[in-house]
Each structure stands twice: as structure tokens, then as C-alpha cells.
Short mmCIF file of C-alpha atoms in Angstrom, two decimals:
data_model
loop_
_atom_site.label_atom_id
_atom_site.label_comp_id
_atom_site.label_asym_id
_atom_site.label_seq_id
_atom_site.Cartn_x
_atom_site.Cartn_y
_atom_site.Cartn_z
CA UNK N 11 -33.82 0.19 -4.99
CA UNK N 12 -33.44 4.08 -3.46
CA UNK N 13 -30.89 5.87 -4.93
CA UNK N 14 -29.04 8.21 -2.82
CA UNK N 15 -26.53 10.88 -3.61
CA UNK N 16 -24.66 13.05 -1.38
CA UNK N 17 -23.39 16.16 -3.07
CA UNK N 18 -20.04 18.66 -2.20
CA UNK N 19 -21.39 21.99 -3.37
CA UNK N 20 -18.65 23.95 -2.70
CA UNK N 21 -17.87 26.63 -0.16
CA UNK N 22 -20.77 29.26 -1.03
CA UNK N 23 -19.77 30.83 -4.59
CA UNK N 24 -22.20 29.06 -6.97
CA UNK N 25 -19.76 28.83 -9.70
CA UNK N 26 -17.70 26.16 -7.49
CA UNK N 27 -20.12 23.78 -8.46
CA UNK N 28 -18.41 21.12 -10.73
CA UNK N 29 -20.32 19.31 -13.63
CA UNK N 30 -20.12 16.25 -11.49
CA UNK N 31 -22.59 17.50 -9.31
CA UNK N 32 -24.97 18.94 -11.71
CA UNK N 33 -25.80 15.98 -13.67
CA UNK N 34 -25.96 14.84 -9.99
CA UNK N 35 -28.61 17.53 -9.31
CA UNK N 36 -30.17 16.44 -12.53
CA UNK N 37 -30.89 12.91 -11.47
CA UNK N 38 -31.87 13.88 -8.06
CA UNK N 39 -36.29 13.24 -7.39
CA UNK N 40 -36.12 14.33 -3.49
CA UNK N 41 -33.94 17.22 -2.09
CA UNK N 42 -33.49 16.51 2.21
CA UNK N 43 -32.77 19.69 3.32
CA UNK N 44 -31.47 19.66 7.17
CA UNK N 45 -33.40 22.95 8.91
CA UNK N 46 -30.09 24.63 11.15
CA UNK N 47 -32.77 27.61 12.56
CA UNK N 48 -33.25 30.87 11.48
CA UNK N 49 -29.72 32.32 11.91
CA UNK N 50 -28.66 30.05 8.49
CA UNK N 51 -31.24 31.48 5.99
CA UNK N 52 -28.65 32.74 3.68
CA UNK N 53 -27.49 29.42 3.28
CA UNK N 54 -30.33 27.68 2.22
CA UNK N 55 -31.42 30.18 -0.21
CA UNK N 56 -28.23 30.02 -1.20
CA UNK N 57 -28.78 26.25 -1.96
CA UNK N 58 -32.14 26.70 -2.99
CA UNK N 59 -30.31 29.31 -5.54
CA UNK N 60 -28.51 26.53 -6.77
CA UNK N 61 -30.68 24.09 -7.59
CA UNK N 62 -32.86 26.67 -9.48
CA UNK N 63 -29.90 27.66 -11.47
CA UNK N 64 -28.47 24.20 -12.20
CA UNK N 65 -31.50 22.13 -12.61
CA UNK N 66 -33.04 21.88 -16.12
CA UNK N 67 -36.70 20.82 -17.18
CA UNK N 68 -37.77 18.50 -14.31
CA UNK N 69 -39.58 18.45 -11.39
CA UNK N 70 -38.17 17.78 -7.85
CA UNK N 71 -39.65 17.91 -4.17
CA UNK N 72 -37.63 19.27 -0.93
CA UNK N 73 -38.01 17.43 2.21
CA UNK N 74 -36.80 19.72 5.75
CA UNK N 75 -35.46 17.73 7.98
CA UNK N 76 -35.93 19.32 11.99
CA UNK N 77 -32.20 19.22 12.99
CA UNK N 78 -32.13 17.90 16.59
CA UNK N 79 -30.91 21.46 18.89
CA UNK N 80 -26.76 20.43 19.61
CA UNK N 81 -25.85 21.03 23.20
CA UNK N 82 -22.86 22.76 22.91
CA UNK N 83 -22.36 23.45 26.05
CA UNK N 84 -21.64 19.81 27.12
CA UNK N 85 -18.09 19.44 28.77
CA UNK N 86 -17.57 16.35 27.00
CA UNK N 87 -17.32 17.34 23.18
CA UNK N 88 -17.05 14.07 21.86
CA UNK N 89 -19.87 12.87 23.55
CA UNK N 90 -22.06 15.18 22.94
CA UNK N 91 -21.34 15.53 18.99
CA UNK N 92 -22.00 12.03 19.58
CA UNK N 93 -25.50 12.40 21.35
CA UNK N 94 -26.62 15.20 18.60
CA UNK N 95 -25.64 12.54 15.95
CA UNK N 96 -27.87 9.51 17.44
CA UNK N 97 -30.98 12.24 17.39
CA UNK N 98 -29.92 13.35 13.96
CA UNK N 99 -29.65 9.55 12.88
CA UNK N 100 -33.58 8.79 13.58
CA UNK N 101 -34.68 11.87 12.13
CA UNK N 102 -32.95 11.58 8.73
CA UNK N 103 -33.82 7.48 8.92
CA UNK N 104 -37.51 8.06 9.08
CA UNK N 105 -37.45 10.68 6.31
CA UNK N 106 -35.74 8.66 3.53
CA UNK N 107 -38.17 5.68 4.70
CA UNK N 108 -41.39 7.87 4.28
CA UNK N 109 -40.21 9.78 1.51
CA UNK N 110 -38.15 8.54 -0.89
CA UNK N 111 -39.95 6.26 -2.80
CA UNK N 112 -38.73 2.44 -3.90
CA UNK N 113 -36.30 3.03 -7.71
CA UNK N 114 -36.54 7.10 -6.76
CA UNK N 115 -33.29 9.07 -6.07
CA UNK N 116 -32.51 11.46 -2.84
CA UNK N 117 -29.82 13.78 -2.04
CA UNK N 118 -27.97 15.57 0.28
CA UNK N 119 -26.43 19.28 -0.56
CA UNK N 120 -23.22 19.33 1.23
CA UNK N 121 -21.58 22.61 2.01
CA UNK N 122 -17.65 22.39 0.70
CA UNK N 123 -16.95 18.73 0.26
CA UNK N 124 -18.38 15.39 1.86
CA UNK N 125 -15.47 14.35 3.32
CA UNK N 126 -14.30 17.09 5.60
CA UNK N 127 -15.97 17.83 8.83
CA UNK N 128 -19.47 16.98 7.98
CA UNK N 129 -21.72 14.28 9.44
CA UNK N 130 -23.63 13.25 6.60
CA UNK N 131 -21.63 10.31 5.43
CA UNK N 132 -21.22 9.01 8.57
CA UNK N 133 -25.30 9.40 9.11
CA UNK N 134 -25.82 7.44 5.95
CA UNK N 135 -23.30 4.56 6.84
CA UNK N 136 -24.93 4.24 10.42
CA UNK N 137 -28.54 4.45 8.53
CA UNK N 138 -27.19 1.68 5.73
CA UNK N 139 -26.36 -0.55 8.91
CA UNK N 140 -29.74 -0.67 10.95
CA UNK N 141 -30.64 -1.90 7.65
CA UNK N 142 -34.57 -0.38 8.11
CA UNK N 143 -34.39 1.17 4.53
CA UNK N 144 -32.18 -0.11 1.97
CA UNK N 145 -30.49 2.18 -0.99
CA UNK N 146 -27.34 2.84 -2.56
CA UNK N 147 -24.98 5.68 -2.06
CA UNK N 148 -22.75 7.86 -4.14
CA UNK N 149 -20.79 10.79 -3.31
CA UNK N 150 -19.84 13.76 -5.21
CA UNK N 151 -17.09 15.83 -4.21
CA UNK N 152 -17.05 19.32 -3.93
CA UNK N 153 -14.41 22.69 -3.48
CA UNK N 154 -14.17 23.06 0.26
CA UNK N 155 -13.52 26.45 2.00
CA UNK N 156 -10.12 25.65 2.52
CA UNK N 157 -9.85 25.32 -1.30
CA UNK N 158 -11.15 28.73 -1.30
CA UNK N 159 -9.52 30.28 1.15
CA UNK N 160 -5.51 28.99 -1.05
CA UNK N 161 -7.13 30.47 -4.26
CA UNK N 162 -8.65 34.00 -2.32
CA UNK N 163 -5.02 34.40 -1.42
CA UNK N 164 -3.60 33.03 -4.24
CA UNK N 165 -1.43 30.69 -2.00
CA UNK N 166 -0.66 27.19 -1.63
CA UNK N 167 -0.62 25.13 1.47
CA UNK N 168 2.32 23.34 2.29
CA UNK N 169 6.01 24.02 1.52
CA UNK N 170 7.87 22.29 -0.68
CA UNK N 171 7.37 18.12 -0.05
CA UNK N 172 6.38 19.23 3.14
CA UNK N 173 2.97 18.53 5.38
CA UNK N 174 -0.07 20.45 5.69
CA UNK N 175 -2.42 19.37 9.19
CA UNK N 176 -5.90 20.46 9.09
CA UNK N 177 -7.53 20.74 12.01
CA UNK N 178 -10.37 22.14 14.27
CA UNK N 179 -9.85 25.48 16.59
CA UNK N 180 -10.93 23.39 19.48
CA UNK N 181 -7.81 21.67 18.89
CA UNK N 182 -5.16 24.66 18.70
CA UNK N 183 -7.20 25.74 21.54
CA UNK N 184 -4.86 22.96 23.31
CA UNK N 185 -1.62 23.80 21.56
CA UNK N 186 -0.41 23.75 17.62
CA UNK N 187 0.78 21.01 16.52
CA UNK N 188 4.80 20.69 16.70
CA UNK N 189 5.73 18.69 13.51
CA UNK N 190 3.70 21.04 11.12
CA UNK N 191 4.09 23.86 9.88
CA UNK N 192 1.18 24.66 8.15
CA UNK N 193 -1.89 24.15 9.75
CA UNK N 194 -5.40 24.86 8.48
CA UNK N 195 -8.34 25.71 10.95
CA UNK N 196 -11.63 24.86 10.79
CA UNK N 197 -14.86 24.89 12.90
CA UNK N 198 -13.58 27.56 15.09
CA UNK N 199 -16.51 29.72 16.64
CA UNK N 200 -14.10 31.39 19.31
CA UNK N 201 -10.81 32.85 17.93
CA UNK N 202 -8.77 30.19 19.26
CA UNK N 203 -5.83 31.48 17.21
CA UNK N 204 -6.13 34.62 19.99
CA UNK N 205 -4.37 32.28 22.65
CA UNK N 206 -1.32 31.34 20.15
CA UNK N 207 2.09 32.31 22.39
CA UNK N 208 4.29 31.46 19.41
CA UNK N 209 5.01 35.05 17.63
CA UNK N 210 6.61 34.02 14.38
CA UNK N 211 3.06 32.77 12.77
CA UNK N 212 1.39 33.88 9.93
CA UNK N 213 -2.40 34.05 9.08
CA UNK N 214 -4.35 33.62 6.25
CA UNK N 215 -7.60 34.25 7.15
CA UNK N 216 -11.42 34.47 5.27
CA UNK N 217 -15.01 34.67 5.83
CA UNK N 218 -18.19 33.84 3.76
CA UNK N 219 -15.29 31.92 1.20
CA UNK N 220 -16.44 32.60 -2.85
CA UNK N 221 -19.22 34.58 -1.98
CA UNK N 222 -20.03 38.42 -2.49
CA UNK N 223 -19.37 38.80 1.60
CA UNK N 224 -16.07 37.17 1.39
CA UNK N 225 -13.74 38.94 3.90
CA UNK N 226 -9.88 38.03 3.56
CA UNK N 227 -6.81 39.32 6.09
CA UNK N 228 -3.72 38.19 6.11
CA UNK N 229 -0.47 38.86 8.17
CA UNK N 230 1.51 38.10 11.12
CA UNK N 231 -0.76 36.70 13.74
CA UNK N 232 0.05 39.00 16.43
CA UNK N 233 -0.21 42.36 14.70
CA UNK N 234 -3.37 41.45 12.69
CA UNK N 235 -5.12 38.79 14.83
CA UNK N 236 -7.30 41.73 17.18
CA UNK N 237 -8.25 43.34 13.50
CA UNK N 238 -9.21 39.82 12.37
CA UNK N 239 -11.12 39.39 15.94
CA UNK N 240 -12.84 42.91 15.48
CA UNK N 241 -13.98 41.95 11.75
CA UNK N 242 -15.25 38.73 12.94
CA UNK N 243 -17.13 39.83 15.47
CA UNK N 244 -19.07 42.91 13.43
CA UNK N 245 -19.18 40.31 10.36
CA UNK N 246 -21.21 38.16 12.84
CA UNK N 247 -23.72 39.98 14.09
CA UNK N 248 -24.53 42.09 11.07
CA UNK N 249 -25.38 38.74 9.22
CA UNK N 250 -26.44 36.96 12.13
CA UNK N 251 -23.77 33.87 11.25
CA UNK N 252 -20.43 33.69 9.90
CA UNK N 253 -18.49 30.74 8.46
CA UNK N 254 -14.07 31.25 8.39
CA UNK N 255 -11.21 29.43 8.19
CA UNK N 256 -7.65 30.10 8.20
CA UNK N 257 -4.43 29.00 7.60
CA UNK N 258 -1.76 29.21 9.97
CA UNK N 259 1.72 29.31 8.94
CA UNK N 260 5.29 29.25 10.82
CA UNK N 261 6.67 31.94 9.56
CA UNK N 262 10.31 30.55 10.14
CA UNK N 263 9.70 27.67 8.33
CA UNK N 264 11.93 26.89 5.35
CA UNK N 265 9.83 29.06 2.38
CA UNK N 266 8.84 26.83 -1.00
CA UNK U 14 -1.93 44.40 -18.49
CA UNK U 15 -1.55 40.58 -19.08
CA UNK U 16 -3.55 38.52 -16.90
CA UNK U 17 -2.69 34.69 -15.92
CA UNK U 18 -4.75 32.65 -14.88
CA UNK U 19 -3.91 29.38 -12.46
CA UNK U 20 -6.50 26.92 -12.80
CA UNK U 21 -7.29 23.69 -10.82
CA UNK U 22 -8.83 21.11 -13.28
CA UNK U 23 -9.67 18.41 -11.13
CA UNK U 24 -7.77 15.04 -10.41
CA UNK U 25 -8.60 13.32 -13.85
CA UNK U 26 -12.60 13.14 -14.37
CA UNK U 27 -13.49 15.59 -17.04
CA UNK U 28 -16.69 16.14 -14.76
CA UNK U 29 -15.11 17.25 -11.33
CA UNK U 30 -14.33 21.06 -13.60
CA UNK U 31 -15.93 23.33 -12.04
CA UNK U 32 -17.96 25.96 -13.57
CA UNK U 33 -15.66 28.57 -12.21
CA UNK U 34 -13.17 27.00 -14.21
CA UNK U 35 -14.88 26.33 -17.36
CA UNK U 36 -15.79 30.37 -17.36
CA UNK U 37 -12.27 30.82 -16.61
CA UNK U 38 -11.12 28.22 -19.62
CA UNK U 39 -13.29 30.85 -21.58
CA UNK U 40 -11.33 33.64 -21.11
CA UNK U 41 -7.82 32.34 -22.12
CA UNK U 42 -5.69 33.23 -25.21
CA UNK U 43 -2.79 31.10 -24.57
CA UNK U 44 -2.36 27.93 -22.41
CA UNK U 45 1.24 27.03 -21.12
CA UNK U 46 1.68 23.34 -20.97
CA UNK U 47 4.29 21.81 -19.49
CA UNK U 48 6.12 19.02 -21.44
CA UNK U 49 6.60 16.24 -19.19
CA UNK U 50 8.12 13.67 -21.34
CA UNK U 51 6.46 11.12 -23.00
CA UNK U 52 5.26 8.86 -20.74
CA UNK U 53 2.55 11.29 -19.66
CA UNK U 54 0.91 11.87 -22.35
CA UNK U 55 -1.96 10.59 -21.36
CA UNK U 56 -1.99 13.40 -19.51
CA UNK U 57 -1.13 15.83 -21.75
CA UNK U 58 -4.12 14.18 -24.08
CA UNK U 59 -6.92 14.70 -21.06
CA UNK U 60 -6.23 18.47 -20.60
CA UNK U 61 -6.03 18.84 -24.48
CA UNK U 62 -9.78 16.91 -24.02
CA UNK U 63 -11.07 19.51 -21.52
CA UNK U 64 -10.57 22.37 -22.99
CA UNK U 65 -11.90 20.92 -26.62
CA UNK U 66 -15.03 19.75 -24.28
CA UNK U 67 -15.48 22.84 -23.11
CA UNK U 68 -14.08 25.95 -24.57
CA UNK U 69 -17.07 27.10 -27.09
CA UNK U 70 -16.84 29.42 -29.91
CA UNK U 71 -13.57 30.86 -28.74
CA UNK U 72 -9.87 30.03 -30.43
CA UNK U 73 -6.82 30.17 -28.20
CA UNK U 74 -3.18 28.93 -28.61
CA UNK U 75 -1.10 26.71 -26.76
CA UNK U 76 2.37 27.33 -25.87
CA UNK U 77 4.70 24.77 -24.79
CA UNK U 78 7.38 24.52 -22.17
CA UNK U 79 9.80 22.47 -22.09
CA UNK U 80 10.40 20.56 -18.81
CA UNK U 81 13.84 21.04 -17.14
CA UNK U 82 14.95 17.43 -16.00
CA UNK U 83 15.12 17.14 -12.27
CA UNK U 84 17.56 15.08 -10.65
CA UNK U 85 15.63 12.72 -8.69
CA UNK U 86 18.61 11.09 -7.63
CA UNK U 87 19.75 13.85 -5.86
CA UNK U 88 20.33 13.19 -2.12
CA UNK U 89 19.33 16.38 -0.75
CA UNK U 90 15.46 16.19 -2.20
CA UNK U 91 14.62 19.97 -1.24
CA UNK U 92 17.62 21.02 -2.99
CA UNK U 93 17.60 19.07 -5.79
CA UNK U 94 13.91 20.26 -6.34
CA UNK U 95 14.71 24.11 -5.40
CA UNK U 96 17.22 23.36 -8.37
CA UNK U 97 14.35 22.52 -10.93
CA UNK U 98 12.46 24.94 -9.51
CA UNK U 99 14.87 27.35 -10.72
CA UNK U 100 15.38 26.13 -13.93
CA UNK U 101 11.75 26.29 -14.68
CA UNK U 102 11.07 29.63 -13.69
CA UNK U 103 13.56 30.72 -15.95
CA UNK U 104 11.65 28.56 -18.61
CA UNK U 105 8.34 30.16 -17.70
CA UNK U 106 9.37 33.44 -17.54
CA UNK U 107 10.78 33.46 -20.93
CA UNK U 108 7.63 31.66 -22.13
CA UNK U 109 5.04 34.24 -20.49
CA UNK U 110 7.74 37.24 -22.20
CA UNK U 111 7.43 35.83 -25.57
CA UNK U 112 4.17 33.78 -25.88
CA UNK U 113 1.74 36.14 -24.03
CA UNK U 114 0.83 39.74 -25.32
CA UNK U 115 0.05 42.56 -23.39
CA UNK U 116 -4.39 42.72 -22.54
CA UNK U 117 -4.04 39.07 -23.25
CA UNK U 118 -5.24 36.12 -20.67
CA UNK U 119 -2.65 32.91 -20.18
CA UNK U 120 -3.04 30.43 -18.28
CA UNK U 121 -1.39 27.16 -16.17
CA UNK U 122 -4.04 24.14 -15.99
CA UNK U 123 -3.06 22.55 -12.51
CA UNK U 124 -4.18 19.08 -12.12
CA UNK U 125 -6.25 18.55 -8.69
CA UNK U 126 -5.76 22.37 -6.96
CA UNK U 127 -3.05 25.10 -7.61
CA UNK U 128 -2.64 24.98 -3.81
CA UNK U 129 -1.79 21.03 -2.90
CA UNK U 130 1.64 20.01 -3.81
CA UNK U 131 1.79 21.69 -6.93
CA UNK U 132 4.75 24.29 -7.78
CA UNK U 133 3.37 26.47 -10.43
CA UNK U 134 1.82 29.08 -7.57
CA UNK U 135 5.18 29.64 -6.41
CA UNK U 136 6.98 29.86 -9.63
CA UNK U 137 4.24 32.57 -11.24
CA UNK U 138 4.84 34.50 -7.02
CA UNK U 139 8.20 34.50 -8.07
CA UNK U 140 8.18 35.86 -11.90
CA UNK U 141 6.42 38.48 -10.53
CA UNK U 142 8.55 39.22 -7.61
CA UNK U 143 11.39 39.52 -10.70
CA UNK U 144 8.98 42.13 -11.93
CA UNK U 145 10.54 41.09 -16.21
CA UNK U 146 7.28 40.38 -16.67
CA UNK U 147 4.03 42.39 -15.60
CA UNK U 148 1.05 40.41 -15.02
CA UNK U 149 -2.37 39.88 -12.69
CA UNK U 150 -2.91 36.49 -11.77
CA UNK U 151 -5.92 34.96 -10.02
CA UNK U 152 -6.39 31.20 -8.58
CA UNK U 153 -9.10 29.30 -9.88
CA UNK U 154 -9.39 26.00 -7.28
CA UNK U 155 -10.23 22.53 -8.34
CA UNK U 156 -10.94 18.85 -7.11
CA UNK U 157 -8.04 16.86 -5.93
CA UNK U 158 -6.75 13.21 -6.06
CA UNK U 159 -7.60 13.33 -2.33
CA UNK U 160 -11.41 14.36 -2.61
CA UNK U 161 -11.94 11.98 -5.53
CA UNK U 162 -10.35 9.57 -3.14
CA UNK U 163 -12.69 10.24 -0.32
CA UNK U 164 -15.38 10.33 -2.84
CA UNK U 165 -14.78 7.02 -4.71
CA UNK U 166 -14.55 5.21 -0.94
CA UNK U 167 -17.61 7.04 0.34
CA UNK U 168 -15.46 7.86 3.44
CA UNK U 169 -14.95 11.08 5.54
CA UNK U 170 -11.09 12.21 5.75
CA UNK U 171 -11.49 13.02 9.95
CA UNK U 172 -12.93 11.49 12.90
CA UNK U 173 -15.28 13.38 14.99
CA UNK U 174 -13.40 16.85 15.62
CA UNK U 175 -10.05 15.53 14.94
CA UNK U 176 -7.56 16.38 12.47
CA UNK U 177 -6.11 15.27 9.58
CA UNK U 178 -2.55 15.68 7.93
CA UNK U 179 -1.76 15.54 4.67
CA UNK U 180 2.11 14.12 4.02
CA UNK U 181 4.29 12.65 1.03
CA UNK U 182 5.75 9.21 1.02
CA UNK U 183 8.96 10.24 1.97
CA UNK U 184 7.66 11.79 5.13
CA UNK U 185 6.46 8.40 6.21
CA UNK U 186 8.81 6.47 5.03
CA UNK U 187 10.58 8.43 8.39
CA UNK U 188 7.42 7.17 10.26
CA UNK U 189 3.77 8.17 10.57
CA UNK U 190 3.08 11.18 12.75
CA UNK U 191 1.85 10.57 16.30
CA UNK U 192 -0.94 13.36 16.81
CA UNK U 193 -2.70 12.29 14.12
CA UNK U 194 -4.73 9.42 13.28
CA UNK U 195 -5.63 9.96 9.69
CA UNK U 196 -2.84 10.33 7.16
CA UNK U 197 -3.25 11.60 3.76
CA UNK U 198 -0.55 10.48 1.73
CA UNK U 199 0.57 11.96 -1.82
CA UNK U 200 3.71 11.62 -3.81
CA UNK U 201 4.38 8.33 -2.95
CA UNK U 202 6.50 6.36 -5.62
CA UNK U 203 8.18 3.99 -3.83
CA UNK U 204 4.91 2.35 -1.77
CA UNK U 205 6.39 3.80 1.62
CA UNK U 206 3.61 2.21 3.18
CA UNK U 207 5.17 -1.10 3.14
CA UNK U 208 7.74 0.11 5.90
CA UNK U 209 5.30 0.82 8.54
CA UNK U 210 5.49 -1.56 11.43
CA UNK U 211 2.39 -0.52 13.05
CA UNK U 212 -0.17 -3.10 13.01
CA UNK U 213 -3.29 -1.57 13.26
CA UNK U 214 -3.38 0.48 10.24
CA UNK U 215 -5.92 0.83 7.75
CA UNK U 216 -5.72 1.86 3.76
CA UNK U 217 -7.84 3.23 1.35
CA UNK U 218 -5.58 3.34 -1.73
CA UNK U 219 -6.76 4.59 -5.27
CA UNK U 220 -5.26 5.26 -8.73
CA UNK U 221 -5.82 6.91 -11.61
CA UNK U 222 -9.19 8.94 -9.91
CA UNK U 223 -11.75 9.66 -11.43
CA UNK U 224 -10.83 8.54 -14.74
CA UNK U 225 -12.07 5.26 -16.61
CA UNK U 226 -8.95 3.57 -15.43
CA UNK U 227 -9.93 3.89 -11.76
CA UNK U 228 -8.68 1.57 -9.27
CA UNK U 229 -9.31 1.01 -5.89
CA UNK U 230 -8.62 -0.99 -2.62
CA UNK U 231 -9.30 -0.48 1.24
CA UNK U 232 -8.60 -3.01 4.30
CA UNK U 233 -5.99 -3.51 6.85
CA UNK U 234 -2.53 -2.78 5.81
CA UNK U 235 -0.68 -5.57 6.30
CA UNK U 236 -3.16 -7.85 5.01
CA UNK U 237 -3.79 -5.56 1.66
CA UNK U 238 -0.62 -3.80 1.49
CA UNK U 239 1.23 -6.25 -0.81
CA UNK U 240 -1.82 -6.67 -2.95
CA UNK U 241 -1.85 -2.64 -3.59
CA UNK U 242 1.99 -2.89 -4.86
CA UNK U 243 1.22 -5.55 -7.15
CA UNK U 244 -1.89 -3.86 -8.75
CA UNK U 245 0.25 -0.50 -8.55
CA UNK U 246 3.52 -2.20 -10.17
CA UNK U 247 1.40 -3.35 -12.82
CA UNK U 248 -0.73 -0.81 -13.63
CA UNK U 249 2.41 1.08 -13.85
CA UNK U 250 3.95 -1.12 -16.32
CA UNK U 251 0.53 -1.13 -18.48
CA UNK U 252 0.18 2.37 -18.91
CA UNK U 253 3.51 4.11 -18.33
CA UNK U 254 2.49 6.41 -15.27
CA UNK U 255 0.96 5.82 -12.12
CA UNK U 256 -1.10 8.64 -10.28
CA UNK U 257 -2.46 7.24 -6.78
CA UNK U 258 -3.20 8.30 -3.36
CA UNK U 259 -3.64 7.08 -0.31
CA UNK U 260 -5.49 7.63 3.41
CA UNK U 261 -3.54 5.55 6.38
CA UNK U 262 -5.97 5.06 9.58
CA UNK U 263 -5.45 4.36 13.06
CA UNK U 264 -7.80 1.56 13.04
CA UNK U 265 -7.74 1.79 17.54
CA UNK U 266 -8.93 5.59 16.48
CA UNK U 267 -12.18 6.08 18.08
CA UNK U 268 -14.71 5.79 15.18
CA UNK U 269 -16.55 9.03 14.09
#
């Protein structure tokens, strides 16, 4: 039988790693490494890194997987995540079946933590159902950037008994959500916290999360979103990619 | 300077530490630990585990602080636990005053992460807004009940670019939240799931995470729901304390 692990890594600072997931690494005879372009370098070395670091007398392979090109400028998000996912699907499929070998065990590095906004799990369910190559799964959670993002500002995310919504900037992009006041942000490439009316909200914002590029600002949206915008942007294109999230926060709700 | 240190140690599997944390469990001279009653001890026993486990060549003290009782009865619950609240900072501000000396490193052990429904964050923001006691503090994040969850069900928390919130029991017992088709629910004592009238609702439910006493149980709610009290009630009764958490789905969601 194949083995195969999938493995939360943590936001980017190498240290988030939990012990979990190195004995994971430990075990682990094929690395599948998903090839996002150019633009992501850091981010495989910085897995790469990783593995080096936490990986102790033995031998492993790495297996690149050619991630399908996303087209993000379909008008139908849903559909087209959907499209990129079918591509992705065959691509990954035919790589465990040629090389993972029968009783050997594979893994997936995940950035932050399998469960959040990532399509690997969902990949390996769909891949477990065709049925073509059989294995068994087992995921390993890791710190996501959110996690980082409470600790950089030394905050926590809800109020007191009160709910936390975490969501995508596409989404705010259509309004925030009424019955929450705190609402975390991910997987937004566009600043959609720029087209917020309400003006009692407070940001928590931060870029590159644990690592040595982390960026944090924090304030009232309105006066510090532009700076935020501004940072972003130079952020960006001096590294070539940038990965954020935020927290926003009604300011007028009831304080913990 | 003191320094205090607010670490996340995971939801209850020594291995989900991270190494952050464990260099971080290095660096303490005293470690507060809340007394809360007896019938956690099992508790109390785990985090005395970790840090034997992993603490090396280093001696530290532990201080202990008593737990004020909170008055669960109260009918106002964000009073009656603004109340506590009070009463322990008080408590931990008398405890940090005594117990820590000045270039020395305290810290809080947080079980899951210092930012999800856990109060110490806001107590240590608001001994140092009294300014009695001068200290640094830094947030160390950690693996929560609701990863492990994710993790022991090999399931993603979202849909496809949708959100998730993360509530309390006593939010839905008042009903789920429309805008949202996955529910994290925490702080549940009472099973509020068994009041939902919705029918298409699914449940992964799991207790004691992570540890050896693991349990776990997923289908649709009304055809599982009465199962998970009974396994809950008596699991309960067998050890004492109950820890579990819980994701409601929109089964009619569109699938990821």
C-alpha cells in the first residue's frame, strides 16, 4: 500500500514547524513539489530549507509537479478554480502512479495548514475516488498565517464568546459580513479592504507572516489603509510576490 | 525588564508543539498555571508532561494561580465572564508582582492558540495597561482543537473561495448564521447542535484531539447527532472533562 502524507508547514518561519510534522518529514520516501513559476522561488527554497534542516540521516527524492497555468481572468470564479483543479487533478494522479512506489510513502508540503484555503486535500479525495492508484492518507496540521498574523500583533481574534468569520477578499469585495465583527481576510491580491465604506474598522494587517520580510501595520482602516496599499505594492514588486492577510475589526464592537 | 511569554501548546498531542515553542519553553524561569479545579487535572498533568519532554538541561519554577470561580449561572454570560475576568487579573497581576523577578522570563502555556477563545491575551494587555507591573510580552502561536479537528477528519474547513465562521454553542443555540455554510463550533457544553431544525446539516464532531483518548464521528446531523451526545455524555462521565469541537455543514453547499 502507498502511504501518503500531507503536511501544514506553517506560514513561512521555519520554527512553526511542529514535531508532528517532522517525524512526518522523517517517514516521508518522495517529496511532490507543485512548480507555481518563477515568481515563487523563495518559497520553495524556503521548503527545500526545511526539509534539509528537519530531515535526519536518510535519503529522499523530490518529484515537480508542472502546475496547470490558472486563468484568472475567467468571469466565473468558481468555475474556473474549478477548471484549474480538474487539470491539476491528472497531473498530480499520474505522478503518485509513476512515482511512488507500492509500501513507499509521499508527501505534500502545505503552506500554513491543510485545511484552510488549499486544494490539496480536496485533490487527494478526488484522486482516492477514480480509484486508479490506491494509498492511504494522513494529514498533519500546521500554524497558518492567520495564526501568525494574532501572535505578530500579539492579539486575539474574536471578542469575548463572540464569532470570528474568515473569509476571502473576493468576498468583502461584495460587502462585510453584517453579523461579525471580526473578520479575517485571506487570498486577497487586490486591496479589497480599499472599497470598505464603513469608517469605524480596524486593521491588522501582515506580509511574508514569521519570516525575516514580515511587514505588520495596524490601525484604523481609513487613515492607514493607502500606507498599507503603498507598502503592498513596493513589497510586491521588490520580491516579485507577496503573501498577506489581515484582520478586520469593528471598532465599535463591544471590546473583550 | 521581565519578559512573558504567551505560548500556544497545541490542542492536546504532545507532538503538534512547535519548535518555536519548544525554544520558547527554553527560555522560561517561571510558568504560571492556572488551577482549574480538580477535575482537570488531566490537564494540568499533560502541560506538566510537555515541558518535562522537552525543556533540557534548564530548571525553572512553577507558580500557581488560583482560579477565581465564575458564575456560570449567571444570566448575563458577558457579564458574568467580564466579572471573572476581573477577578483573575487581579490574581495574575499579583502573581507576575511576586513570582517573577526583574531580567527574568514567565510564561502562560495556552492550550490550542493564545488568539482563539482564550482570555489570557487580554488579561496580560490589561496588566500592562495598569502599568503595576513592567513587562515585554511576545505571542508564541500553536495548533488548535479546530486544526486537529480538520486534521483527524482529513477535511478542508471552506468550500472553494468561501468562508468560514468560527462560533460558540451558545451562538447557535440562537440559530446558525445564514452567509455561511461552514460553522466552526467551540465552547459547546450543552450539545447546542441538537436544537437545529435544519435538515441538511452535516457534523464532524471530535473530542479529546489529538490525545490517546481521541474520539471521533462525522455524518448527517440528525441521523448522528444523538449518537455524538451519548458518546460525549459518557466520555464525560468516564473521565471528568470533556474537550470537543465541532464543524456544522450545509450539506446543499456546493462541494469544493
Amino acid at each position: 500500500m502507498r502511504k501518503l502524507l500531507i503536511i501544514g508547514i506553517g506560514a513561512g518561519n521555519p520554527d512553526h514547524i511542529t514535531v508532528q510534522a517532522i517525524n512526518a518529514l522523517n517517514r516521508v520516501d518522495v517529496f511532490f513539489v507543485v512548480d507555481k513559476g518563477v515568481d515563487k522561488d523563495d518559497l520553495v527554497r524556503l521548503r527545500r530549507d526545511l526539509c534539509a534542516r528537519y530531515i535526519k540521516g536518510r535519503s529522499y527524492r523530490t518529484v515537480d509537479i508542472a502546475d496547470p497555468a490558472r486563468d484568472r481572468a475567467s468571469p466565473a470564479y468558481e468555475d474556473g478554480v474549478r477548471a484549474w483543479h480538474a487539470q491539476r487533478l491528472a497531473a498530480y494522479e499520474t505522478a503518485l502512479m509513476r512515482e511512488l512506489g507500492d509500501g513507499e510513502c509521499g508527501a505534500f508540503l502545505v503552506w500554513g495548514d491543510p485545511s484552510l484555503y488549499d486544494g490539496t486535500l480536496r485533490i487527494v479525495d478526488q484522486i482516492a475516488a477514480r480509484g486508479v492508484v490506491a494509498f492511504d492518507h494522513e494529514v498533519i496540521p500546521g500554524i497558518t498565517s492567520v495564526q501568525a498574523l494574532a501572535a505578530a500583533h500579539r492579539i486575539a481574534l474574536n471578542h469575548i464568546g463572540a464569532p470570528v468569520e474568515i473569509t476571502t477578499g473576493r468576498r468583502i469585495a461584495q460587502g462585510l459580513p453584517e453579523n461579525v465583527d471580526d473578520i479575517v481576510v485571506m487570498l486577497d491580491g487586490d486591496c479589497a479592504f480599499k472599497g470598505i465604506a464603513e469608517t469605524d474598522i480596524d486593521i491588522y494587517w501582515g506580509a511574508y507572516l514569521g519570516t525575516e520580510d514580515e511587514i505588520l501595520r495596524s490601525g484604523n482602516l481609513h487613515e492607514c489603509g493607502s500606507d498599507i496599499e503603498r507598502v503592498r505594492r513596493e513589497a510586491r514588486a521588490r520580491k516579485g510576490w507577496i503573501m498577506d492577510t489581515y484582520l478586520l475589526r469593528r471598532a465599535g464592537a463591544k471590546a473583550g
